Amino acid sequence: MWLLRTDNFVLHQVNDPENVAYAILSHVWDLEGEQSFQDIQKIHAEEGRYHGGDEDAYREAVRRRISSKVRNFCDAARRDNFIFGWIDTCCIDKQSSAELSEAINSMYAWYGHAEICYAYLHDVKDDEDPLSPYSAFFGSAWFTRGWTLQELIAPKNVMFLSKHWTFLGTKNTLADAISTITSVGAGVLNHTTSLDSVPVATRMGWASKRGTTRLEDEAYSLMGLFGVNMPTLYGEGSNAFTRLQE
């Protein structure tokens, strides 16, 4: 597992994430693109060559080139005293099919091991009342994506943040609203009800109104919710969901 240092944006590989305290991000991907693992590595390599031994200039140059989402996430994590953070966009080397498959199979566990998960709602304003059924919180795209279902359930501590990274509430304080939006019971959200005790049909129902960009991800994003591990084969289309059901 690759973790991103929140102070200097350097990627570090760890073998046992259970022994490391880290924050994790849940978000909707920007359609215009996100910074990748290779992008982060390239920034460090280029700025390191350019600035030589001037450590302060090097760090500032790297910070300027890091995307606002990555930078704001790291700033939030650092304020909460986390040295390490994890983001699915830049902490997975997606050019390695083996690493990508391992990450997808481990994703639920990685979110579960995180000390805190920041749920970033890019389409919710700072002054929203998330408990109002007419608020943008209720209509946020975050609640419509396939991957964010497991990212909501797996972590014990989830902090919801607005468009400008303003605190909106936690999974526990907003449990009633979240249950109304997602149909996921408060007991599952706060981990007092075992996920395994929830019928398969109910768990499938939670996902039925959510979508993914890749057809295969409709299945891959649910593996953690059912305790299933299987190879990821992009290109198999709907066969992925058949394999998940089997």
mmCIF file with all atom_site columns, N, CA and C in Angstrom, residues 54-79:
data_model
loop_
_atom_site.group_PDB
_atom_site.id
_atom_site.type_symbol
_atom_site.label_atom_id
_atom_site.label_alt_id
_atom_site.label_comp_id
_atom_site.label_asym_id
_atom_site.label_entity_id
_atom_site.label_seq_id
_atom_site.pdbx_PDB_ins_code
_atom_site.Cartn_x
_atom_site.Cartn_y
_atom_site.Cartn_z
_atom_site.occupancy
_atom_site.B_iso_or_equiv
_atom_site.pdbx_formal_charge
_atom_site.auth_seq_id
_atom_site.auth_comp_id
_atom_site.auth_asym_id
_atom_site.auth_atom_id
_atom_site.pdbx_PDB_model_num
ATOM 1  N N  . ASP A 1 54 ? 18.406 23.048 -2.617 1.00 0.00 ? 54 ASP A N  1
ATOM 2  C CA . ASP A 1 54 ? 17.587 24.043 -1.930 1.00 0.00 ? 54 ASP A CA 1
ATOM 3  C C  . ASP A 1 54 ? 16.271 23.385 -1.509 1.00 0.00 ? 54 ASP A C  1
ATOM 4  N N  . GLU A 1 55 ? 16.264 22.837 -0.295 1.00 0.00 ? 55 GLU A N  1
ATOM 5  C CA . GLU A 1 55 ? 15.129 22.050 0.173  1.00 0.00 ? 55 GLU A CA 1
ATOM 6  C C  . GLU A 1 55 ? 13.846 22.881 0.257  1.00 0.00 ? 55 GLU A C  1
ATOM 7  N N  . ASP A 1 56 ? 13.950 24.107 0.743  1.00 0.00 ? 56 ASP A N  1
ATOM 8  C CA . ASP A 1 56 ? 12.753 24.940 0.888  1.00 0.00 ? 56 ASP A CA 1
ATOM 9  C C  . ASP A 1 56 ? 12.132 25.271 -0.470 1.00 0.00 ? 56 ASP A C  1
ATOM 10 N N  . ALA A 1 57 ? 12.980 25.617 -1.443 1.00 0.00 ? 57 ALA A N  1
ATOM 11 C CA . ALA A 1 57 ? 12.474 25.928 -2.779 1.00 0.00 ? 57 ALA A CA 1
ATOM 12 C C  . ALA A 1 57 ? 11.854 24.694 -3.423 1.00 0.00 ? 57 ALA A C  1
ATOM 13 N N  . TYR A 1 58 ? 12.481 23.549 -3.202 1.00 0.00 ? 58 TYR A N  1
ATOM 14 C CA . TYR A 1 58 ? 11.976 22.278 -3.741 1.00 0.00 ? 58 TYR A CA 1
ATOM 15 C C  . TYR A 1 58 ? 10.589 21.965 -3.181 1.00 0.00 ? 58 TYR A C  1
ATOM 16 N N  . ARG A 1 59 ? 10.428 22.075 -1.862 1.00 0.00 ? 59 ARG A N  1
ATOM 17 C CA . ARG A 1 59 ? 9.153  21.754 -1.233 1.00 0.00 ? 59 ARG A CA 1
ATOM 18 C C  . ARG A 1 59 ? 8.056  22.711 -1.701 1.00 0.00 ? 59 ARG A C  1
ATOM 19 N N  . GLU A 1 60 ? 8.382  23.989 -1.824 1.00 0.00 ? 60 GLU A N  1
ATOM 20 C CA . GLU A 1 60 ? 7.387  24.972 -2.244 1.00 0.00 ? 60 GLU A CA 1
ATOM 21 C C  . GLU A 1 60 ? 6.988  24.749 -3.701 1.00 0.00 ? 60 GLU A C  1
ATOM 22 N N  . ALA A 1 61 ? 7.953  24.397 -4.540 1.00 0.00 ? 61 ALA A N  1
ATOM 23 C CA . ALA A 1 61 ? 7.659  24.144 -5.950 1.00 0.00 ? 61 ALA A CA 1
ATOM 24 C C  . ALA A 1 61 ? 6.761  22.916 -6.101 1.00 0.00 ? 61 ALA A C  1
ATOM 25 N N  . VAL A 1 62 ? 7.037  21.886 -5.319 1.00 0.00 ? 62 VAL A N  1
ATOM 26 C CA . VAL A 1 62 ? 6.203  20.684 -5.353 1.00 0.00 ? 62 VAL A CA 1
ATOM 27 C C  . VAL A 1 62 ? 4.787  21.030 -4.916 1.00 0.00 ? 62 VAL A C  1
ATOM 28 N N  . ARG A 1 63 ? 4.660  21.768 -3.833 1.00 0.00 ? 63 ARG A N  1
ATOM 29 C CA . ARG A 1 63 ? 3.340  22.126 -3.311 1.00 0.00 ? 63 ARG A CA 1
ATOM 30 C C  . ARG A 1 63 ? 2.518  22.889 -4.351 1.00 0.00 ? 63 ARG A C  1
ATOM 31 N N  . ARG A 1 64 ? 3.163  23.800 -5.081 1.00 0.00 ? 64 ARG A N  1
ATOM 32 C CA . ARG A 1 64 ? 2.447  24.580 -6.088 1.00 0.00 ? 64 ARG A CA 1
ATOM 33 C C  . ARG A 1 64 ? 1.889  23.691 -7.203 1.00 0.00 ? 64 ARG A C  1
ATOM 34 N N  . ARG A 1 65 ? 2.582  22.594 -7.507 1.00 0.00 ? 65 ARG A N  1
ATOM 35 C CA . ARG A 1 65 ? 2.158  21.741 -8.614 1.00 0.00 ? 65 ARG A CA 1
ATOM 36 C C  . ARG A 1 65 ? 1.191  20.631 -8.191 1.00 0.00 ? 65 ARG A C  1
ATOM 37 N N  . ILE A 1 66 ? 1.046  20.419 -6.900 1.00 0.00 ? 66 ILE A N  1
ATOM 38 C CA . ILE A 1 66 ? 0.101  19.428 -6.419 1.00 0.00 ? 66 ILE A CA 1
ATOM 39 C C  . ILE A 1 66 ? -1.317 19.969 -6.598 1.00 0.00 ? 66 ILE A C  1
ATOM 40 N N  . SER A 1 67 ? -2.241 19.120 -7.026 1.00 0.00 ? 67 SER A N  1
ATOM 41 C CA . SER A 1 67 ? -3.612 19.570 -7.265 1.00 0.00 ? 67 SER A CA 1
ATOM 42 C C  . SER A 1 67 ? -4.248 20.089 -5.979 1.00 0.00 ? 67 SER A C  1
ATOM 43 N N  . SER A 1 68 ? -5.222 20.974 -6.133 1.00 0.00 ? 68 SER A N  1
ATOM 44 C CA . SER A 1 68 ? -5.868 21.563 -4.963 1.00 0.00 ? 68 SER A CA 1
ATOM 45 C C  . SER A 1 68 ? -6.557 20.508 -4.105 1.00 0.00 ? 68 SER A C  1
ATOM 46 N N  . LYS A 1 69 ? -7.109 19.474 -4.722 1.00 0.00 ? 69 LYS A N  1
ATOM 47 C CA . LYS A 1 69 ? -7.792 18.441 -3.949 1.00 0.00 ? 69 LYS A CA 1
ATOM 48 C C  . LYS A 1 69 ? -6.800 17.671 -3.082 1.00 0.00 ? 69 LYS A C  1
ATOM 49 N N  . VAL A 1 70 ? -5.694 17.254 -3.670 1.00 0.00 ? 70 VAL A N  1
ATOM 50 C CA . VAL A 1 70 ? -4.671 16.528 -2.911 1.00 0.00 ? 70 VAL A CA 1
ATOM 51 C C  . VAL A 1 70 ? -4.086 17.419 -1.823 1.00 0.00 ? 70 VAL A C  1
ATOM 52 N N  . ARG A 1 71 ? -3.813 18.655 -2.180 1.00 0.00 ? 71 ARG A N  1
ATOM 53 C CA . ARG A 1 71 ? -3.229 19.602 -1.220 1.00 0.00 ? 71 ARG A CA 1
ATOM 54 C C  . ARG A 1 71 ? -4.180 19.868 -0.059 1.00 0.00 ? 71 ARG A C  1
ATOM 55 N N  . ASN A 1 72 ? -5.457 20.104 -0.351 1.00 0.00 ? 72 ASN A N  1
ATOM 56 C CA . ASN A 1 72 ? -6.423 20.387 0.707  1.00 0.00 ? 72 ASN A CA 1
ATOM 57 C C  . ASN A 1 72 ? -6.667 19.172 1.593  1.00 0.00 ? 72 ASN A C  1
ATOM 58 N N  . PHE A 1 73 ? -6.672 17.989 0.985  1.00 0.00 ? 73 PHE A N  1
ATOM 59 C CA . PHE A 1 73 ? -6.813 16.774 1.784  1.00 0.00 ? 73 PHE A CA 1
ATOM 60 C C  . PHE A 1 73 ? -5.638 16.623 2.747  1.00 0.00 ? 73 PHE A C  1
ATOM 61 N N  . CYS A 1 74 ? -4.428 16.811 2.232  1.00 0.00 ? 74 CYS A N  1
ATOM 62 C CA . CYS A 1 74 ? -3.248 16.678 3.087  1.00 0.00 ? 74 CYS A CA 1
ATOM 63 C C  . CYS A 1 74 ? -3.233 17.739 4.181  1.00 0.00 ? 74 CYS A C  1
ATOM 64 N N  . ASP A 1 75 ? -3.664 18.939 3.861  1.00 0.00 ? 75 ASP A N  1
ATOM 65 C CA . ASP A 1 75 ? -3.726 20.003 4.864  1.00 0.00 ? 75 ASP A CA 1
ATOM 66 C C  . ASP A 1 75 ? -4.718 19.643 5.967  1.00 0.00 ? 75 ASP A C  1
ATOM 67 N N  . ALA A 1 76 ? -5.875 19.102 5.576  1.00 0.00 ? 76 ALA A N  1
ATOM 68 C CA . ALA A 1 76 ? -6.884 18.704 6.565  1.00 0.00 ? 76 ALA A CA 1
ATOM 69 C C  . ALA A 1 76 ? -6.359 17.582 7.449  1.00 0.00 ? 76 ALA A C  1
ATOM 70 N N  . ALA A 1 77 ? -5.705 16.594 6.828  1.00 0.00 ? 77 ALA A N  1
ATOM 71 C CA . ALA A 1 77 ? -5.160 15.471 7.593  1.00 0.00 ? 77 ALA A CA 1
ATOM 72 C C  . ALA A 1 77 ? -4.061 15.923 8.544  1.00 0.00 ? 77 ALA A C  1
ATOM 73 N N  . ARG A 1 78 ? -3.220 16.834 8.062  1.00 0.00 ? 78 ARG A N  1
ATOM 74 C CA . ARG A 1 78 ? -2.130 17.320 8.899  1.00 0.00 ? 78 ARG A CA 1
ATOM 75 C C  . ARG A 1 78 ? -2.661 18.117 10.095 1.00 0.00 ? 78 ARG A C  1
ATOM 76 N N  . ARG A 1 79 ? -3.736 18.866 9.888  1.00 0.00 ? 79 ARG A N  1
ATOM 77 C CA . ARG A 1 79 ? -4.349 19.592 11.012 1.00 0.00 ? 79 ARG A CA 1
ATOM 78 C C  . ARG A 1 79 ? -4.858 18.631 12.075 1.00 0.00 ? 79 ARG A C  1
#
